[in-house]
C-alpha cells in the first residue's frame, strides 16, 4: 500500500468539508421538496455519505469511514439543522443547491481519487473511483426525490467537471507533484468549471445526429 499522500489531518478536513457542503445541498433540496425534518436529515446524510460509502466498500476500507468516524455522521446532521432553521427564501434555494453541490463535487473527486490511490489502485482506477465518490451521493439523492439523476442526463456538465478534477489529481500523482497547492488547483478548477457550465448552460452532447421527433424530457 502506498504511503499517505496527505497528512491524516488534511485528508480528514477535506472529507469533512465535502461532507458538509454536500449535506447542505441535500438538505436544501429536501426543503425545496417540502420534506419534514426527518426527510431533511435523511437526504443530507445520503447526499453527503453515499459516494464515500461506495468508495470505501470498493477499496476494502471497512468498516467505511461513514460508520467509523462519528464526525462523518454528525456533520451532515449539523448541516441539516442549519438549513432547517436558516435556509434562504424559496426563490434562492436552487442557486444555493447548485453552489454547494459544485463545492461538494470538487472536494469529493479529489479526496476520492487520493484515497483510492492510497489503497493501492492504479491511477486510472483511482480517478474513476474519485468520480464515483463525487457523483454517488447526488445520484442517490436524485433517485430518492424521484428525479432523473444528473449523472445520466449530465445537464450542464455535472460529471465532466468531476472527471477533469479527478484526472488532474491522477496526473499530479503520476508526476510526483501532488501537494496542497496542486490539490487546491484541482478543487478550484472543478468548482469553477461546474459553475460556468450552470451559468452558460454547457452540456454533454446528445446522441450523434439525433432526429427523433420526441421532445426531450424537462
Short mmCIF file of C-alpha atoms in Angstrom, two decimals:
data_model
loop_
_atom_site.label_atom_id
_atom_site.label_comp_id
_atom_site.label_asym_id
_atom_site.label_seq_id
_atom_site.Cartn_x
_atom_site.Cartn_y
_atom_site.Cartn_z
CA UNK A 1 0.00 0.00 0.00
CA UNK A 2 1.45 3.41 -0.95
CA UNK A 3 2.22 5.90 1.77
CA UNK A 4 -0.32 8.58 2.61
CA UNK A 5 -0.38 11.42 0.09
CA UNK A 6 -1.50 13.90 2.73
CA UNK A 7 -1.17 14.07 6.50
CA UNK A 8 -4.26 12.48 8.08
CA UNK A 9 -5.44 15.85 9.39
CA UNK A 10 -5.59 17.40 5.92
CA UNK A 11 -7.36 14.40 4.41
CA UNK A 12 -9.86 14.42 7.27
CA UNK A 13 -10.51 18.16 6.89
CA UNK A 14 -11.12 17.81 3.14
CA UNK A 15 -13.51 14.91 3.77
CA UNK A 16 -15.45 16.89 6.37
CA UNK A 17 -15.65 19.93 4.10
CA UNK A 18 -17.02 17.80 1.27
CA UNK A 19 -19.49 16.10 3.59
CA UNK A 20 -20.73 19.43 4.93
CA UNK A 21 -21.32 21.09 1.57
CA UNK A 22 -22.93 18.00 0.02
CA UNK A 23 -25.16 17.61 3.09
CA UNK A 24 -26.19 21.24 2.75
CA UNK A 25 -27.09 20.71 -0.90
CA UNK A 26 -29.15 17.64 0.00
CA UNK A 27 -30.92 19.41 2.85
CA UNK A 28 -31.74 22.40 0.63
CA UNK A 29 -33.26 20.09 -1.97
CA UNK A 30 -35.34 18.48 0.77
CA UNK A 31 -36.60 21.94 1.77
CA UNK A 32 -37.50 22.68 -1.85
CA UNK A 33 -39.44 19.40 -1.95
CA UNK A 34 -41.24 20.33 1.31
CA UNK A 35 -39.84 17.37 3.25
CA UNK A 36 -40.22 17.29 7.01
CA UNK A 37 -37.30 17.43 9.43
CA UNK A 38 -36.67 13.68 9.18
CA UNK A 39 -36.65 13.83 5.39
CA UNK A 40 -34.23 16.75 5.50
CA UNK A 41 -31.83 14.77 7.71
CA UNK A 42 -32.08 11.61 5.58
CA UNK A 43 -31.43 13.46 2.33
CA UNK A 44 -28.50 15.32 3.91
CA UNK A 45 -26.95 12.05 5.13
CA UNK A 46 -27.47 10.18 1.85
CA UNK A 47 -26.07 13.00 -0.27
CA UNK A 48 -23.06 13.51 1.98
CA UNK A 49 -22.10 9.90 2.66
CA UNK A 50 -23.35 7.89 -0.32
CA UNK A 51 -20.34 8.40 -2.58
CA UNK A 52 -17.77 7.86 0.16
CA UNK A 53 -19.56 4.74 1.36
CA UNK A 54 -19.42 3.25 -2.14
CA UNK A 55 -15.73 4.16 -2.45
CA UNK A 56 -14.78 2.58 0.86
CA UNK A 57 -16.62 -0.65 0.07
CA UNK A 58 -14.89 -0.92 -3.31
CA UNK A 59 -11.38 -0.39 -1.94
CA UNK A 60 -12.00 -2.58 1.10
CA UNK A 61 -11.77 0.18 3.71
CA UNK A 62 -14.13 -1.49 6.16
CA UNK A 63 -15.90 -0.52 8.21
CA UNK A 64 -16.46 2.54 5.96
CA UNK A 65 -15.38 5.88 7.37
CA UNK A 66 -19.05 6.93 7.49
CA UNK A 67 -19.56 4.37 10.28
CA UNK A 68 -16.16 4.55 11.93
CA UNK A 69 -15.88 8.33 12.34
CA UNK A 70 -18.51 10.00 14.50
CA UNK A 71 -17.71 13.36 12.91
CA UNK A 72 -18.66 11.98 9.49
CA UNK A 73 -22.13 11.16 10.80
CA UNK A 74 -22.63 14.28 12.91
CA UNK A 75 -21.51 16.79 10.26
CA UNK A 76 -24.45 16.13 7.88
CA UNK A 77 -26.86 16.46 10.79
CA UNK A 78 -25.33 19.81 11.71
CA UNK A 79 -25.72 20.95 8.09
CA UNK A 80 -29.33 19.75 8.09
CA UNK A 81 -30.05 21.68 11.30
CA UNK A 82 -28.55 24.86 9.85
CA UNK A 83 -30.63 24.53 6.70
CA UNK A 84 -33.77 23.70 8.70
CA UNK A 85 -33.60 26.96 10.63
CA UNK A 86 -31.70 29.30 8.31
CA UNK A 87 -32.45 28.26 4.72
CA UNK A 88 -32.81 31.13 2.24
CA UNK A 89 -36.09 32.20 0.65
CA UNK A 90 -37.60 29.66 -1.72
CA UNK A 91 -36.62 31.58 -4.86
CA UNK A 92 -32.95 31.44 -3.82
CA UNK A 93 -32.78 27.76 -2.91
CA UNK A 94 -31.95 26.47 -6.38
CA UNK A 95 -28.92 28.74 -6.65
CA UNK A 96 -27.69 27.69 -3.22
CA UNK A 97 -28.11 23.99 -4.10
CA UNK A 98 -26.02 24.46 -7.24
CA UNK A 99 -23.19 26.26 -5.43
CA UNK A 100 -22.95 23.78 -2.55
CA UNK A 101 -23.30 20.80 -4.89
CA UNK A 102 -20.47 22.15 -7.06
CA UNK A 103 -18.28 22.56 -3.97
CA UNK A 104 -19.01 19.01 -2.83
CA UNK A 105 -18.33 17.68 -6.31
CA UNK A 106 -14.94 19.41 -6.35
CA UNK A 107 -13.87 18.24 -2.90
CA UNK A 108 -15.00 14.64 -3.26
CA UNK A 109 -13.48 14.00 -6.69
CA UNK A 110 -10.13 14.94 -5.14
CA UNK A 111 -10.44 13.06 -1.86
CA UNK A 112 -11.94 10.02 -3.58
CA UNK A 113 -9.06 9.79 -6.04
CA UNK A 114 -6.35 10.22 -3.42
CA UNK A 115 -7.87 7.69 -1.02
CA UNK A 116 -8.29 5.11 -3.77
CA UNK A 117 -4.64 5.53 -4.76
CA UNK A 118 -3.51 5.22 -1.13
CA UNK A 119 -5.27 1.85 -1.02
CA UNK A 120 -3.27 0.53 -3.95
CA UNK A 121 -5.39 1.25 -7.02
CA UNK A 122 -3.75 2.43 -10.24
CA UNK A 123 -4.08 5.98 -11.48
CA UNK A 124 -6.92 5.31 -13.93
CA UNK A 125 -8.88 3.26 -11.42
CA UNK A 126 -8.27 5.88 -8.73
CA UNK A 127 -9.60 8.67 -10.97
CA UNK A 128 -12.66 6.55 -11.83
CA UNK A 129 -13.38 5.93 -8.17
CA UNK A 130 -12.85 9.63 -7.48
CA UNK A 131 -15.62 10.34 -9.99
CA UNK A 132 -17.85 7.74 -8.34
CA UNK A 133 -17.20 9.32 -4.94
CA UNK A 134 -18.13 12.75 -6.27
CA UNK A 135 -21.37 11.79 -8.01
CA UNK A 136 -22.55 8.83 -5.92
CA UNK A 137 -24.34 10.82 -3.24
CA UNK A 138 -26.01 13.05 -5.82
CA UNK A 139 -27.30 10.03 -7.73
CA UNK A 140 -28.86 8.55 -4.60
CA UNK A 141 -30.30 11.97 -3.66
CA UNK A 142 -31.96 12.42 -7.05
CA UNK A 143 -33.39 8.90 -7.00
CA UNK A 144 -34.91 9.43 -3.55
CA UNK A 145 -36.73 12.58 -4.72
CA UNK A 146 -37.89 10.86 -7.92
CA UNK A 147 -35.73 12.84 -10.33
CA UNK A 148 -33.58 11.54 -13.19
CA UNK A 149 -30.02 11.61 -11.77
CA UNK A 150 -27.94 14.47 -13.12
CA UNK A 151 -25.20 11.94 -13.89
CA UNK A 152 -27.37 10.21 -16.52
CA UNK A 153 -28.56 13.38 -18.23
CA UNK A 154 -25.42 15.37 -17.44
CA UNK A 155 -27.31 18.60 -17.73
CA UNK A 156 -24.93 21.50 -17.51
CA UNK A 157 -21.98 19.11 -17.31
CA UNK A 158 -22.44 17.52 -13.90
CA UNK A 159 -20.00 14.66 -14.35
CA UNK A 160 -17.48 16.29 -16.70
CA UNK A 161 -16.04 18.72 -14.08
CA UNK A 162 -15.56 15.81 -11.66
CA UNK A 163 -13.79 13.83 -14.39
CA UNK A 164 -11.49 16.79 -15.01
CA UNK A 165 -10.71 17.22 -11.32
CA UNK A 166 -10.09 13.52 -10.68
CA UNK A 167 -7.90 13.31 -13.79
CA UNK A 168 -5.87 16.31 -12.67
CA UNK A 169 -5.21 14.64 -9.32
CA UNK A 170 -4.20 11.39 -11.02
CA UNK A 171 -1.78 13.26 -13.31
CA UNK A 172 -0.28 15.16 -10.37
CA UNK A 173 0.20 11.88 -8.52
CA UNK A 174 1.79 10.30 -11.56
CA UNK A 175 4.37 13.07 -11.97
CA UNK A 176 5.01 13.37 -8.23
CA UNK A 177 3.55 16.88 -7.97
CA UNK A 178 0.53 16.34 -5.73
CA UNK A 179 0.72 18.82 -2.86
CA UNK A 180 -1.66 21.28 -1.17
CA UNK A 181 -1.18 23.81 -3.98
CA UNK A 182 -1.95 21.42 -6.85
CA UNK A 183 -4.77 19.88 -4.82
CA UNK A 184 -6.30 23.33 -4.41
CA UNK A 185 -5.89 23.90 -8.15
CA UNK A 186 -7.83 20.71 -8.93
CA UNK A 187 -10.59 21.66 -6.49
CA UNK A 188 -10.93 25.20 -7.83
CA UNK A 189 -10.86 24.04 -11.45
CA UNK A 190 -13.67 21.54 -10.84
CA UNK A 191 -15.74 24.05 -8.86
CA UNK A 192 -15.38 26.86 -11.40
CA UNK A 193 -15.99 24.58 -14.38
CA UNK A 194 -19.22 23.32 -12.82
CA UNK A 195 -20.45 26.84 -12.04
CA UNK A 196 -19.57 28.06 -15.55
CA UNK A 197 -21.48 25.12 -17.01
CA UNK A 198 -24.52 26.11 -14.96
CA UNK A 199 -24.17 29.79 -15.85
CA UNK A 200 -23.76 29.27 -19.60
CA UNK A 201 -25.82 26.06 -19.91
CA UNK A 202 -22.97 23.92 -21.21
CA UNK A 203 -23.86 20.27 -21.51
CA UNK A 204 -22.53 16.99 -22.81
CA UNK A 205 -23.57 16.13 -26.39
CA UNK A 206 -26.68 14.11 -27.16
CA UNK A 207 -26.63 11.04 -29.42
CA UNK A 208 -24.94 11.72 -32.77
CA UNK A 209 -27.28 13.07 -35.49
CA UNK A 210 -30.35 12.63 -33.29
CA UNK A 211 -33.51 13.33 -35.31
CA UNK A 212 -36.21 11.96 -33.03
CA UNK A 213 -39.45 13.92 -33.09
CA UNK A 214 -39.96 13.18 -29.41
CA UNK A 215 -39.18 16.23 -27.32
CA UNK A 216 -36.51 15.93 -24.67
CA UNK A 217 -37.92 15.49 -21.17
CA UNK A 218 -37.58 18.53 -18.89
#
